XYZ file of C-alpha atoms in Angstrom:
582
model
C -15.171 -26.700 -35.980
C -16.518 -30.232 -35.990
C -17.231 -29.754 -31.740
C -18.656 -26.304 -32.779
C -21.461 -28.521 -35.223
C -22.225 -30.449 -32.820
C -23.239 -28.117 -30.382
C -25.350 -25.861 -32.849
C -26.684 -28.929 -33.615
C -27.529 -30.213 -30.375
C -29.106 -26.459 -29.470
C -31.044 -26.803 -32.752
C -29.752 -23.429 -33.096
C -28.772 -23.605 -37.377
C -27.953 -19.440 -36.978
C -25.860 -19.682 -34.297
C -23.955 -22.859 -36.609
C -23.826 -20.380 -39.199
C -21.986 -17.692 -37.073
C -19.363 -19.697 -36.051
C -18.604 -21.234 -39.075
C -18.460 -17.588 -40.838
C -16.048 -16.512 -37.922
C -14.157 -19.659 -38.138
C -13.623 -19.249 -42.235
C -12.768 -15.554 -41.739
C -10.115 -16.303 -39.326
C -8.566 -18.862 -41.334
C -8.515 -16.597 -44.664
C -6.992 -13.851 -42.439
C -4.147 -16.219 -41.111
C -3.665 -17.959 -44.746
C -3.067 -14.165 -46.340
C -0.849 -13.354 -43.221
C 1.232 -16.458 -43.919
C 1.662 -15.637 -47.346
C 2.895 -11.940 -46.645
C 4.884 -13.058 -43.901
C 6.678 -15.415 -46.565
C 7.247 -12.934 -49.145
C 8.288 -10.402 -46.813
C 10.800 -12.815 -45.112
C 12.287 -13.947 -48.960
C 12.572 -10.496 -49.602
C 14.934 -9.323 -46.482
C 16.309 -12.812 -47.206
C 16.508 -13.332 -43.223
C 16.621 -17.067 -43.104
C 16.297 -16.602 -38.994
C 13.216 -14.565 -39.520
C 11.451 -17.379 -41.745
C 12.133 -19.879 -39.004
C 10.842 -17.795 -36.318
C 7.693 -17.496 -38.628
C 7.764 -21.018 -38.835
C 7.678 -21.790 -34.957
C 4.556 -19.654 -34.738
C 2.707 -21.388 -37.306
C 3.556 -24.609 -35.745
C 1.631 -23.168 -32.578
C -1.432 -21.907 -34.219
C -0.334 -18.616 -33.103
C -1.107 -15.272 -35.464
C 1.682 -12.389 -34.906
C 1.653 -9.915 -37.978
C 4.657 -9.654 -39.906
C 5.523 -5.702 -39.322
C 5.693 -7.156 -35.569
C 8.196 -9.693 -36.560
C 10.414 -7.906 -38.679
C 10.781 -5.312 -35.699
C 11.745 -7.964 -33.459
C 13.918 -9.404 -35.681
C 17.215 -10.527 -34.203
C 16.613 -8.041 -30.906
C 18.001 -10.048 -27.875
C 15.268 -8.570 -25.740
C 12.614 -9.940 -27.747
C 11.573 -13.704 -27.499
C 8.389 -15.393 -29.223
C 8.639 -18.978 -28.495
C 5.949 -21.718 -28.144
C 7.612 -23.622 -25.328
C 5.942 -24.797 -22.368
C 9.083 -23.868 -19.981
C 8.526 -20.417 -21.070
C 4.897 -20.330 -21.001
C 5.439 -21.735 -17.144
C 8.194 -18.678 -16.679
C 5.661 -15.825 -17.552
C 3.354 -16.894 -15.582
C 6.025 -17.599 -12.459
C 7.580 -14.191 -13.030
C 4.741 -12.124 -13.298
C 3.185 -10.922 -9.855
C 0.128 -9.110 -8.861
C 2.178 -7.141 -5.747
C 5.470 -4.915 -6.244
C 8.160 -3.589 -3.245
C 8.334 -0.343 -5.472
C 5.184 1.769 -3.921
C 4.977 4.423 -6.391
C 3.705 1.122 -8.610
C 0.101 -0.440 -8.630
C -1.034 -3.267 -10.700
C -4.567 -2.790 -12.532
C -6.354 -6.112 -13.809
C -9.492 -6.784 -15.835
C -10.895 -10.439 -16.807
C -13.091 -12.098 -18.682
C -14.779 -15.719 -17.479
C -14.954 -17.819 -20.229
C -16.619 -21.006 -18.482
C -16.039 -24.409 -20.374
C -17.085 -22.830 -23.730
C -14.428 -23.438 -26.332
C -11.975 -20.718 -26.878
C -9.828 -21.978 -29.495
C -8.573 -19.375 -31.763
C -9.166 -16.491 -28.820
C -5.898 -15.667 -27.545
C -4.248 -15.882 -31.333
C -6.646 -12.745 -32.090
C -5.824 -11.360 -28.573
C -2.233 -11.154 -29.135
C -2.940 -9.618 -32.319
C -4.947 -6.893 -31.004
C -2.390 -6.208 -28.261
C 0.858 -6.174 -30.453
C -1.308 -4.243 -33.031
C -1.498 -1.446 -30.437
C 1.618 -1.801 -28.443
C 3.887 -0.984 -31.719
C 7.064 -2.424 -32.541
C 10.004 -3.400 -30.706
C 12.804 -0.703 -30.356
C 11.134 2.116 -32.512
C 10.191 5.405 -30.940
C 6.494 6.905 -30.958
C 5.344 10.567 -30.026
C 3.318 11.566 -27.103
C 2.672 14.247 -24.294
C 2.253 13.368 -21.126
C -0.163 15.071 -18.257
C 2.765 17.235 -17.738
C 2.057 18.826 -21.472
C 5.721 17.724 -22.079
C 7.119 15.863 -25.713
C 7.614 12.348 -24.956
C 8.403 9.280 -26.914
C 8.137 5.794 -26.083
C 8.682 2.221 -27.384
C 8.566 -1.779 -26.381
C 11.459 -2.487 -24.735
C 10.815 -6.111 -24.388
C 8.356 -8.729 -25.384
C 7.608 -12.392 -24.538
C 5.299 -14.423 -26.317
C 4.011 -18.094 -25.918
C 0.893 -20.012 -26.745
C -1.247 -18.666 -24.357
C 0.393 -15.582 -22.729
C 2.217 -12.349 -24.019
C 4.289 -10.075 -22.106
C 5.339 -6.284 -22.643
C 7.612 -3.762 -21.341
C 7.020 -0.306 -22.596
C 9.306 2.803 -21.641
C 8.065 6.200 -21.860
C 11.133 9.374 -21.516
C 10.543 12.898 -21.417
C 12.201 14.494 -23.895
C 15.880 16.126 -23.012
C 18.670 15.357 -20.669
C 16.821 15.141 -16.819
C 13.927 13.515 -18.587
C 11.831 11.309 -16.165
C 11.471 7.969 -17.306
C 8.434 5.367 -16.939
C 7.660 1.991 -17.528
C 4.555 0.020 -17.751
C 4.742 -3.662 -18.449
C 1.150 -5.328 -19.603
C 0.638 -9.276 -19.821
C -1.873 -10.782 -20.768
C -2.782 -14.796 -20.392
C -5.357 -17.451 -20.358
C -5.523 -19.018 -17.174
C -7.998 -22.094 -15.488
C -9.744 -21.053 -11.985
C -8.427 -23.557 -10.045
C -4.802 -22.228 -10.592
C -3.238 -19.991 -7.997
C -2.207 -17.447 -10.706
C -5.925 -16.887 -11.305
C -7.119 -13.740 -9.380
C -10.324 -13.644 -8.206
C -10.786 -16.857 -8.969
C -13.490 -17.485 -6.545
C -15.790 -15.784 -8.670
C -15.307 -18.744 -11.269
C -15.682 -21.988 -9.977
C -15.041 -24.242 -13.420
C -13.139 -22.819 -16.272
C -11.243 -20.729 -17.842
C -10.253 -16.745 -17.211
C -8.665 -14.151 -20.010
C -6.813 -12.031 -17.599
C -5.116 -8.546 -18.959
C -3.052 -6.649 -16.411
C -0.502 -3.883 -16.326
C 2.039 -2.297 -14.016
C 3.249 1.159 -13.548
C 3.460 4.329 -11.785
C 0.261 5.169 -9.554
C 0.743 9.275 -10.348
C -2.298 10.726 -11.073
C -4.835 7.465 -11.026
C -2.393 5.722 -13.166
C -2.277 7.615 -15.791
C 0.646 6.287 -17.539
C -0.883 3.128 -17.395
C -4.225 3.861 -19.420
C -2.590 6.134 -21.793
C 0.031 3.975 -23.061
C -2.507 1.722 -24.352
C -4.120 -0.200 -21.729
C -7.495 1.420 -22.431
C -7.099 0.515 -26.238
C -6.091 -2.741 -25.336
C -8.926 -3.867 -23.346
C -11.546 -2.099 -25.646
C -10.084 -4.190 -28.496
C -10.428 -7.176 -26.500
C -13.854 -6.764 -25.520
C -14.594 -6.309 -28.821
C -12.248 -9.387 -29.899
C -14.412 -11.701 -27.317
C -17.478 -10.507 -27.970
C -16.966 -11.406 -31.388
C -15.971 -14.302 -30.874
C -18.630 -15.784 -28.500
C -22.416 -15.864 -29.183
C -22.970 -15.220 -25.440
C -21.753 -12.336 -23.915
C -18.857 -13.254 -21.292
C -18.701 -11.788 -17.906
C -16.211 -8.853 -17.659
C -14.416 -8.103 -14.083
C -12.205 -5.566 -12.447
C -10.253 -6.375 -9.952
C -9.118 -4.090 -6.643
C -5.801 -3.203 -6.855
C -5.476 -2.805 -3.218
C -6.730 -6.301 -2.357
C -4.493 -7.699 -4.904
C -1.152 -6.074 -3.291
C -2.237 -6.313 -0.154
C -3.805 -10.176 0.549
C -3.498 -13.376 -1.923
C -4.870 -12.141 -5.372
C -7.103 -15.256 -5.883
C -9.315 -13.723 -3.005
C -9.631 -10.708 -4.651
C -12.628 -8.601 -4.307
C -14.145 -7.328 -8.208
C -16.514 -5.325 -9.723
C -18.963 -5.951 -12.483
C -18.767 -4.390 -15.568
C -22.585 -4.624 -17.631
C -24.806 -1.882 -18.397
C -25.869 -1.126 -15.064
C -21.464 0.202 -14.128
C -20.252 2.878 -12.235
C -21.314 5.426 -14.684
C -25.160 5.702 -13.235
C -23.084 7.005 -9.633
C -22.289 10.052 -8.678
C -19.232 9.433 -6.489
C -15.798 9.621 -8.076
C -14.447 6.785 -6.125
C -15.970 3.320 -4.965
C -15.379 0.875 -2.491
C -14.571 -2.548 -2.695
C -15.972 -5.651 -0.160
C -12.737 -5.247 2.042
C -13.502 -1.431 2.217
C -10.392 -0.206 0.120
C -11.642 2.669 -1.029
C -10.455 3.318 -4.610
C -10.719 6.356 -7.687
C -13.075 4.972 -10.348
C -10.625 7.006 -12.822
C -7.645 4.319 -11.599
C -10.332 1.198 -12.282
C -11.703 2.313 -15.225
C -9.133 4.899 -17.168
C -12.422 7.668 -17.231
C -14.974 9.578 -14.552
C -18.449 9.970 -15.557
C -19.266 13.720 -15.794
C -21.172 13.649 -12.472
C -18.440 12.129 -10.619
C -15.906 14.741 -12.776
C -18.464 17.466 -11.117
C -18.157 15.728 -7.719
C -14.808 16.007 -7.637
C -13.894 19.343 -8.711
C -16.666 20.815 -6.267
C -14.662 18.844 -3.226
C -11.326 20.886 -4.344
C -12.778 24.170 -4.833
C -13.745 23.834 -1.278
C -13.670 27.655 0.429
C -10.881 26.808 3.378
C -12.208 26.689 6.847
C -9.219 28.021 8.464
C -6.536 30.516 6.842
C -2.819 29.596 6.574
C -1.938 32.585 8.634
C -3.432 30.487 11.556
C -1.681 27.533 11.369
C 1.728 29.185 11.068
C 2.447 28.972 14.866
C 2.213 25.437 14.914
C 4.706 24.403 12.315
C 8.458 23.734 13.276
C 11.589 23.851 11.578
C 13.939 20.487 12.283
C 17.281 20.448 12.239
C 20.159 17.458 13.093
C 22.514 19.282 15.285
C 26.401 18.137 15.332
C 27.182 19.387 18.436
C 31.400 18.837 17.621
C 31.326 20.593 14.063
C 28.872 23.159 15.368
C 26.677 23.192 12.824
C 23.137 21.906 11.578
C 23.781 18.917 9.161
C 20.042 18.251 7.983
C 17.035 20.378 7.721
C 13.277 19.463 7.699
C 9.910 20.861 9.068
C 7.929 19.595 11.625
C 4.515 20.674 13.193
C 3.580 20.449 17.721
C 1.317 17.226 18.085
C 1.203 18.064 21.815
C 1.368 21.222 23.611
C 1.614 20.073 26.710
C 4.574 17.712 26.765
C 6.018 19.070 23.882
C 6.002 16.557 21.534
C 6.910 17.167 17.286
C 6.495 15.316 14.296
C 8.453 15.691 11.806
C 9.982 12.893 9.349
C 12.195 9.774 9.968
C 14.931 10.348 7.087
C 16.407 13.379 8.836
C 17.663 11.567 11.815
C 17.684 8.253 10.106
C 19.189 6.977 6.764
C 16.481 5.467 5.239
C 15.954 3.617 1.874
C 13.456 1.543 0.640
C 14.069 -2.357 1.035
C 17.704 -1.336 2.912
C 18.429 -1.645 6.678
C 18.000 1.365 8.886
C 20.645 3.486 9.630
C 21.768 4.043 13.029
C 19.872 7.264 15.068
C 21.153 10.734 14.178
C 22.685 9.256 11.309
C 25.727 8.198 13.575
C 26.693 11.493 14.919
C 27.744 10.945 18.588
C 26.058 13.402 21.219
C 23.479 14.748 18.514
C 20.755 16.577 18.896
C 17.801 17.816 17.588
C 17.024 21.148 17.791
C 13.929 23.058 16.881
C 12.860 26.613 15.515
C 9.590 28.332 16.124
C 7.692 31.035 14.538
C 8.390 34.808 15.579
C 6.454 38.003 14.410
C 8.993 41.133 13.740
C 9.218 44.238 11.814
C 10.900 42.309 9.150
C 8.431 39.483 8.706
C 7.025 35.802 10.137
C 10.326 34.313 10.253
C 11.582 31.013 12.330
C 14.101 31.070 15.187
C 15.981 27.760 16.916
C 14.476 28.078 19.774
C 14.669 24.507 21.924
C 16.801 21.206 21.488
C 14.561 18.107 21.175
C 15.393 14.155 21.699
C 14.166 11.405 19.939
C 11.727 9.586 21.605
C 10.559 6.477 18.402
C 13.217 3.945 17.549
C 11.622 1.716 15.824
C 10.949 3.381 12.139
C 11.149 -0.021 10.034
C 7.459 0.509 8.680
C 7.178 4.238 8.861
C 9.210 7.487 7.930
C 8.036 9.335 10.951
C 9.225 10.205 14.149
C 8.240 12.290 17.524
C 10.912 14.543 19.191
C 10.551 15.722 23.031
C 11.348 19.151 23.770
C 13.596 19.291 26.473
C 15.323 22.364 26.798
C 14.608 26.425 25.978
C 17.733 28.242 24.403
C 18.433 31.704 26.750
C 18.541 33.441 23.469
C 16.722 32.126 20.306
C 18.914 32.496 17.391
C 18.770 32.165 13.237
C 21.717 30.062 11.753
C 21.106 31.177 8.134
C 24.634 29.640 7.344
C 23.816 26.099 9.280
C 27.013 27.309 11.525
C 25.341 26.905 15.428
C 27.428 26.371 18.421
C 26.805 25.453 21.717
C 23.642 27.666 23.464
C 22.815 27.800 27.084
C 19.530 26.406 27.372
C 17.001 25.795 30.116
C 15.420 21.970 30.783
C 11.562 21.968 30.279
C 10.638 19.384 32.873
C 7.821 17.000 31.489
C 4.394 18.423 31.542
C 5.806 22.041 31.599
C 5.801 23.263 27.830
C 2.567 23.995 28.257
C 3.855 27.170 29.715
C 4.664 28.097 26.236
C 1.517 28.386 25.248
C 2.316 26.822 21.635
C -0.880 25.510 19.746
C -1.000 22.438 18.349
C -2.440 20.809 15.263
C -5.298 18.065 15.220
C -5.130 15.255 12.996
C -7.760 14.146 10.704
C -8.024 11.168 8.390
C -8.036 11.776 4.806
C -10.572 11.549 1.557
C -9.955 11.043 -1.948
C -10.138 14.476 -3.752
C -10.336 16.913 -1.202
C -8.046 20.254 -1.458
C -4.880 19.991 0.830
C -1.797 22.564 1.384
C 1.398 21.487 2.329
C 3.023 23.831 4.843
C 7.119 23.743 5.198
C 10.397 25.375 5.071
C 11.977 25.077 1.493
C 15.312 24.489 0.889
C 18.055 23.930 -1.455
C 19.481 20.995 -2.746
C 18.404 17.832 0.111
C 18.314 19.371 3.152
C 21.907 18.198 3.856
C 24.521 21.636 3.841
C 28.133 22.661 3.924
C 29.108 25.486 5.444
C 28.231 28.379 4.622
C 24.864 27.157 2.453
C 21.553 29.671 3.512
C 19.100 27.694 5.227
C 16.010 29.377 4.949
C 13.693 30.240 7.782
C 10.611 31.754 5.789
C 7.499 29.225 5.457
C 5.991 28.252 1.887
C 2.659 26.563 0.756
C 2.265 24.420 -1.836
C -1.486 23.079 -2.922
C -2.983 20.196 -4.368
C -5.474 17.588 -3.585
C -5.578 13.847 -1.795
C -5.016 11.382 -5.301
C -5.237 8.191 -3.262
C -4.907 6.215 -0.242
C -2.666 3.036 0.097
C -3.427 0.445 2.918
C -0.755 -1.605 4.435
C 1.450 -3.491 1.774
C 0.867 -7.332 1.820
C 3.052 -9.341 4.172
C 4.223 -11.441 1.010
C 6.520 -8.175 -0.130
C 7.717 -6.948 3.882
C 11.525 -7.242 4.098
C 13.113 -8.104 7.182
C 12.920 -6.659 10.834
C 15.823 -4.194 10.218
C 14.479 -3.147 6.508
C 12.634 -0.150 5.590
C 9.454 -0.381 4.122
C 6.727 1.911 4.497
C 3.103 0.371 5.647
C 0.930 3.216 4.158
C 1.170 5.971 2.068
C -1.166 8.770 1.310
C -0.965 9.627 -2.391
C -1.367 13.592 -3.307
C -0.570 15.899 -6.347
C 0.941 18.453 -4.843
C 4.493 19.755 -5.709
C 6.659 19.231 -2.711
C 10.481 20.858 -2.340
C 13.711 19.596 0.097
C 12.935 20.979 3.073
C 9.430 20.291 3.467
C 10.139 16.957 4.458
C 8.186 15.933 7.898
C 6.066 19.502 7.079
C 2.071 19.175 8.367
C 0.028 18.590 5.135
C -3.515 20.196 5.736
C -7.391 20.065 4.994
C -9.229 22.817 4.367
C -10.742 22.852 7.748
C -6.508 23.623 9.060
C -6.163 19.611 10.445
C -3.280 17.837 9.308
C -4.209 14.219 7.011
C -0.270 13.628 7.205
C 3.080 14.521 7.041
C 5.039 14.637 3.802
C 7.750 11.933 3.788
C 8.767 12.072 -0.215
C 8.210 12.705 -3.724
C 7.595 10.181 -6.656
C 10.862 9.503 -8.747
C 8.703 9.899 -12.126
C 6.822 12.755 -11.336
C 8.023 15.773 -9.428
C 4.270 16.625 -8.427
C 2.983 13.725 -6.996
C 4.025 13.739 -3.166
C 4.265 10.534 -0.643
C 2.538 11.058 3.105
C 2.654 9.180 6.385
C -1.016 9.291 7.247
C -2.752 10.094 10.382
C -3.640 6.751 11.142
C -0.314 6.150 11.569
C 1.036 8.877 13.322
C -1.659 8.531 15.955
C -0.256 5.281 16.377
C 3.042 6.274 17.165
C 2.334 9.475 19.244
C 0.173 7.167 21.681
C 2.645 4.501 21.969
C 4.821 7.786 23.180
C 2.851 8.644 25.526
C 2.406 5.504 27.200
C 6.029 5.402 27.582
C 6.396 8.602 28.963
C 6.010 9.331 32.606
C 3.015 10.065 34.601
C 2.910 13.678 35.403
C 2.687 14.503 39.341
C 0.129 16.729 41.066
C-alpha cells in the first residue's frame, strides 16, 4: 500500500491512488469476513486439524474459501501447504509435453512486467477453486456425446504462488469412458526455464494458466470442464486489479510439445483477435497449423460457416471407385493353418505390388514398450492378401496372393509395406480364419502390373475437410479362434480431419527399440477392429492416411499415420528394391 502511494504520487495521478487504495480496502474486508466464517465454521465441526490448516493459509497471505476447505478436509489427496519445497515440486512436476498422444496441453498468460502484483494470485486461486468445486463431490454434466456424466477434483495442490488440479470426468454406467484434465496455474519470472514463451517478456513476471487433457474434438473436455470459466474470471480478476491493461498470450500447443516451451511461438489476444478472420484454423511462426476452436474454446460464426462448407463438400470420386484398390490383410500361420490377425490394407504401387496396411498386425506394438518381434513370432509366417471380386452375390473379397514384409524398422510409425510375391491357383474365402496351404505362382518383381490392379494416390491432409474411412469390419480385435466369421464385405465410415500432430519433441522419444508414434492425424470418425491399416480418403478418392487406432476416451475420434509419412517409407522401399531389367 505504502509502495502503491508512492507511485500515484510520483505519477501525480491522485485517481489512480484512489483506485488502488479502494481495491486494496475491499480485499482486506473480504479476507477479514472470510477469516471470521472460516473460524466459526471450523468451531462448529469442532475439527481442530481444519482450524490449523486455516491457520497455515493465513500465515501465507493466501485466501481459500471455507466451503473449499471443509471439502478437503482430512482427504489424503488434497494438500494446501505454504512450503517452498512444495512450491519448487509443482513447478518440477508439471510439464508442458506428455508421452500419452491422445493428450495436448493448452496455455494462456498474462505479462505482468515489474508492476506489483501482491494480492493477485490470492484472488486467482479463489476464482479457480470457486469454479473447480470441491474435492471428492460429484457434479452433473453431458458431454459432446449427449451422454449423463459427473465429475469431481480428484486432487489439489496449493502453495503461495501456484495451484494444481486434477479433475475426472466418467460417463455414467459400467463401460463408462473416463477423462481427466489437470489445470495449474502459477506465477512465474521470465528468466526461469518454466516460463513459456518467455522470450516475449524480457523483465518480469508471467501469470501462466494451463491445462491437460484429451485432444478429442479440439479439446473439448478441456474448455468445458472449466478452463474457459477459469480464464474469463481471471481476466477479469487482473484487469481489476491493474490500472493498465496487461498483455494476454496464447501459446501453440504444438511448439510447446514439440521444441523447448520457453521458445514458444504465441498469439495476441486484444481487440483486433482471431474473430475479424474467416479461417477456422491459424498458423503459428513455426507453421503448426492449429483449430482456433482448440486455442480459444469458440469459432467465430464465419469461421463456423467456413468449416461446415469444407465438410459438406460434394465428393469428387464415388466409393464404388475406390473399392478395387483396398485389400484385406491377414497374418497367416502356415503350421495351424489358419489366419491369426485381420486388417485392411489399400495397393500403393501397381507395378511392384506393394500394400500398406498397419504395423500392429504383424507387430506387437504398444505405446512407450519395445517392439515385438515380426509376425508376432510365428515361424515361417506369412502375409497373405485378399482382393475385390464382382459376383452374382455381391462385391466381396477373396485371398488372393501371399505378401512379405518388406519395413523393419516400425519404432516411430504403425505402418508397414508388404510385397506381393505370389498368385494363389485358386482364390479362396476363409470365412472361418481356417486356410491351409495353396499352390501359388511367384510374381517376379516388376510383373504385378500384369494384374492390372489400380492404385491409390496419396494426398496430404487439411483441417476440416470431409474424409471416409474404407475397411473390412470385424469382431472383437482382429485376432480369431477357430471357427470366428471373418468378414469379407467392405464398410465406410465418415467424418472429417480434427487435427494434425507434428513430430513429438525429442525430450519425450523412448529408446531405439520403443514404440512411439512421430505423427498422428487426428479425425472424428468412428472406426471398428478390422479397419486397422484401411485407406482413409478425401473427397477427391486420395488417401490423407491410414487408420492405425482409436482414442481410449472416445470411441469416435480415430488415430492416422499420415501421408507424409507413408511416402517416406514406401520410397525408402523402393530404393531397396531391385532395379528392374529391360
Amino acid at each position: 500500500e505504502k509502495s502503491d502511494s508512492i507511485m500515484g504520487s510520483e505519477t501525480g495521478s491522485h485517481e489512480k491512488e484512489q483506485k488502488i487504495v479502494s481495491i486494496r480496502e475491499s480485499r482486506k474486508s473480504l479476507r477479514e469476513e472470510s477469516e471470521k466464517s472460516d473460524s466459526i465454521m471450523a468451531s462448529e465441526t469442532g475439527s481442530h486439524e481444519r482450524v490449523e490448516k486455516i491457520g497455515v493459509l493465513r500465515k501465507s497471505g493466501d485466501y481459500i474459501s471455507a466451503r473449499h476447505l471443509d471439502a478437503c478436509k482430512v482427504e489424503t489427496s488434497t494438500s494446501i501447504i505454504d512450503d517452498a519445497s512444495c512450491q519448487k515440486n509443482l513447478m518440477e512436476n508439471w510439464s508442458f509435453k506428455t508421452k500419452e498422444p491422445h493428450k495436448t496441453t493448452l496455455c494462456q498468460s498474462w505479462s505482468l512486467e515489474n508492476t506489483s502484483h501482491y494480492g493477485l494470485l490470492d484472488q486467482v486461486k479463489s476464482t479457480a477453486l470457486e469454479i473447480l468445486g470441491p474435492v471428492n463431490v460429484y457434479q452433473h454434466a453431458t458431454n459432446m456425446n449427449n451422454m449423463a456424466t459427473k465429475f469431481y477434483m480428484r486432487e489439489l495442490r496449493c502453495c503461495k504462488t501456484a495451484l494444481y488440479a486434477k479433475l475426472v470426468e466418467k460417463e455414467e454406467g459400467e463401460e463408462g469412458n473416463t477423462c481427466i484434465v489437470e489445470f495449474f496455474i502459477y506465477l512465474v519470472h521470465s528468466d526461469s526455464l518454466h516460463c513459456p514463451a518467455s522470450h516475449t517478456l524480457q523483465h518480469g513476471m508471467k501469470l501462466v494458466v494451463s491445462a491437460k487433457g484429451s485432444n478429442a474434438y479440439d479439446c473439448d473436455i478441456i474448455w468445458r470442464l472449466g478452463y474457459q470459466t477459469i480464464l474469463d474470471s481471471i481476466a477479469s480478476v487482473v484487469k481489476n486489479t491493474f490500472v493498465v491493461e496487461r498483455e494476454r498470450e496464447v501459446v501453440c500447443p504444438e511448439c510447446m510439445a514439440n521444441s523447448d516451451p520457453c521458445n514458444a511461438n504465441v498469439w495476441k489476444i486484444d481487440s483486433h483477435s482471431f474473430y475479424e478472420q474467416v479461417d477456422p484454423t491459424t498458423l503459428c511462426n513455426s507453421g503448426h497449423k492449429i483449430s482456433k476452436k482448440m486455442l480459444y474454446g469458440c469459432v467465430c460464426a464465419s469461421s463456423t460457416t467456413a468449416s461446415t462448407c469444407l465438410r459438406n463438400d460434394t465428393p469428387g470420386k464415388l466409393t464404388e471407385e475406390l473399392l478395387e484398390s483396398v485389400v484385406l490383410v491377414g497374418l497367416w500361420h502356415p503350421k495351424e493353418e489358419r489366419i491369426m490377425c485381420v486388417g485392411t490394407g489399400f495397393v500403393a504401387d501397381s507395378t511392384s505390388g506393394l500394400i500398406l496396411t498397419a504395423g500392429h498386425i504383424f507387430y506387437d506394438l504398444k505405446h512407450g514398450s519395445k517392439v515385438g518381434p515380426e509376425y508376432k513370432g510365428i515361424k515361417n509366417a506369412r502375409a497373405v492378401i485378399g482382393t475385390i471380386h464382382k459376383s452374382n452375390e455381391g462385391v466381396t473379397a477373396y485371398f488372393t496372393y501371399s505378401a512379405e514384409i518388406m519395413t523393419h524398422d516400425i519404432t516411430k510409425v504403425d505402418a508397414v509395406v508388404l510385397r506381393i510375391t505370389t498368385k494363389f491357383e485358386n482364390p479362396i474365402q476363409c470365412p472361418s480364419s481356417s486356410l491351409k496351404v495353396q499352390s501359388d505362382i511367384p510374381i517376379h518383381q516388376g510383373k504385378f502390373r500384369r494384374e492390372k490392379a489400380k492404385r491409390l494416390k496419396l494426398m496430404k491432409p487439411r483441417i476440416d475437410e470431409q474424409i471416409r474411412i474404407i475397411g473390412f469390419i470385424q469382431r472383437g480385435q482382429g485376432i480369431y479362434e477357430q471357427g470366428q466369421i471373418i468378414n469379407h464385405t467392405l464398410s465406410v465410415a465418415r467424418g472429417y480431419v480434427c487435427n494434425i500432430k507434428d513430430s513429438v519433441s525429442p525430450i519425450v522419444q523412448y529408446g531405439p527399440d520403443i514404440f512411439s508414434p512421430r505423427s498422428e492425424i487426428v479425425i472424428e470418425c468412428t472406426s471398428y477392429p478390422g479397419q486397422s491399416g484401411g485407406p482413409c480418403v478425401n473427397q477427391d478418392g486420395k488417401v490423407i492416411g491410414i487408420v492405425s487406432r482409436r482414442s481410449h476416451s472416445d470411441q469416435r475420434i480415430c488415430y492416422l499415420v499420415p501421408t507424409s509419412i507413408l511416402e517416406k517409407i514406401l520410397k525408402s522401399v523402393k530404393r531397396r528394391m531391385p532395379s528392374k531389367k529391360k
